[in-house]
XYZ file of C-alpha atoms in Angstrom:
121
model
C -17.353 -6.162 88.981
C -16.779 -2.983 87.014
C -14.103 -4.695 84.911
C -16.467 -7.583 84.167
C -19.183 -5.112 83.241
C -16.746 -3.370 80.903
C -15.791 -6.682 79.218
C -19.430 -7.657 78.719
C -20.269 -4.255 77.275
C -17.334 -4.422 74.844
C -18.142 -8.002 73.754
C -21.755 -7.095 73.024
C -20.690 -3.954 71.168
C -22.500 -1.427 73.339
C -20.687 1.920 73.274
C -20.340 4.007 76.426
C -21.430 7.264 74.819
C -22.023 9.100 78.085
C -18.748 8.095 79.725
C -20.598 6.529 82.656
C -18.050 3.747 82.956
C -15.170 6.161 83.531
C -17.254 8.022 86.120
C -17.987 4.741 87.911
C -14.284 3.877 88.071
C -13.549 7.377 89.401
C -16.238 6.944 92.058
C -14.749 3.594 93.087
C -11.260 5.115 93.321
C -12.631 8.020 95.355
C -14.375 5.682 97.813
C -11.301 3.444 98.135
C -9.118 6.485 98.868
C -11.651 7.673 101.410
C -11.748 4.358 103.287
C -7.992 3.812 102.682
C -8.357 0.174 101.586
C -9.828 -1.828 98.703
C -13.607 -1.887 98.754
C -15.116 -5.271 99.589
C -18.730 -6.329 99.076
C -19.228 -7.078 102.763
C -18.075 -3.556 103.756
C -21.498 -2.006 104.361
C -20.227 1.541 104.964
C -17.954 1.475 101.919
C -20.716 0.102 99.711
C -23.092 2.773 101.020
C -20.546 5.444 100.041
C -20.167 3.866 96.605
C -23.935 3.735 96.084
C -24.134 7.394 97.101
C -21.496 8.206 94.462
C -23.348 6.105 91.870
C -26.592 7.923 92.678
C -24.795 11.240 92.074
C -23.527 9.925 88.718
C -27.021 8.730 87.774
C -28.455 12.123 88.689
C -25.806 13.844 86.568
C -26.645 11.569 83.620
C -30.389 11.942 84.134
C -30.969 8.290 85.048
C -33.551 7.507 87.713
C -32.923 4.295 89.649
C -36.655 3.564 89.816
C -36.901 3.660 86.017
C -34.111 1.126 85.400
C -36.553 -1.709 84.541
C -38.110 0.565 81.911
C -34.660 1.321 80.441
C -33.847 -2.392 80.433
C -37.098 -3.189 78.637
C -36.396 -0.509 76.018
C -32.902 -1.893 75.456
C -34.217 -5.454 75.094
C -36.815 -4.167 72.629
C -34.120 -2.470 70.530
C -31.971 -5.615 70.561
C -34.919 -7.819 69.557
C -35.865 -5.411 66.783
C -32.297 -5.409 65.428
C -32.189 -9.220 65.508
C -35.531 -9.399 63.715
C -34.326 -7.001 61.012
C -31.175 -9.088 60.544
C -33.247 -12.282 60.292
C -35.602 -10.653 57.786
C -32.667 -9.461 55.692
C -31.211 -12.983 55.628
C -34.560 -14.511 54.634
C -35.063 -12.003 51.821
C -31.543 -12.663 50.518
C -32.167 -16.434 50.583
C -35.466 -16.021 48.724
C -33.851 -13.812 46.086
C -31.043 -16.339 45.627
C -33.587 -19.155 45.137
C -35.496 -17.058 42.595
C -32.366 -16.592 40.498
C -31.560 -20.310 40.233
C -32.004 -21.788 36.754
C -34.063 -24.783 37.869
C -36.943 -22.544 38.966
C -36.995 -20.226 35.934
C -39.387 -22.326 33.850
C -41.922 -22.925 36.628
C -44.883 -20.628 37.103
C -45.829 -19.268 40.475
C -48.651 -21.239 42.068
C -51.817 -19.392 42.941
C -52.129 -19.936 46.664
C -55.916 -19.642 46.581
C -56.174 -22.563 44.154
C -54.486 -24.987 46.541
C -56.741 -27.287 48.518
C -55.352 -28.683 51.754
C -57.356 -31.907 51.314
C -55.140 -32.911 48.392
C -52.116 -32.982 50.659
C -53.580 -34.958 53.559
């Protein structure tokens, strides 16, 4: 699961600035050495030890488990904002390119207030 998480993070381009991923791998190795076998999902005691280690990592990083939905919402907001900015940039570039075309140079801009919707129905 940690390897899959790492792949997803790298594909999406999210940097691991805090080094949390390395700490998670260390915690997994520590738990596996402690139980002297690979950790399986159905191993309740092993998973409890791993969660205890993860809680210690979260505490060290200043992450509260109860606030994870808030962090997720903030991240989604940042992603949406970045996508919106990219979309806006593309639209502005397209509009500027249309303005520069020769076929539109001789036409005057239409006054939007002078248009009557009834003429187009």
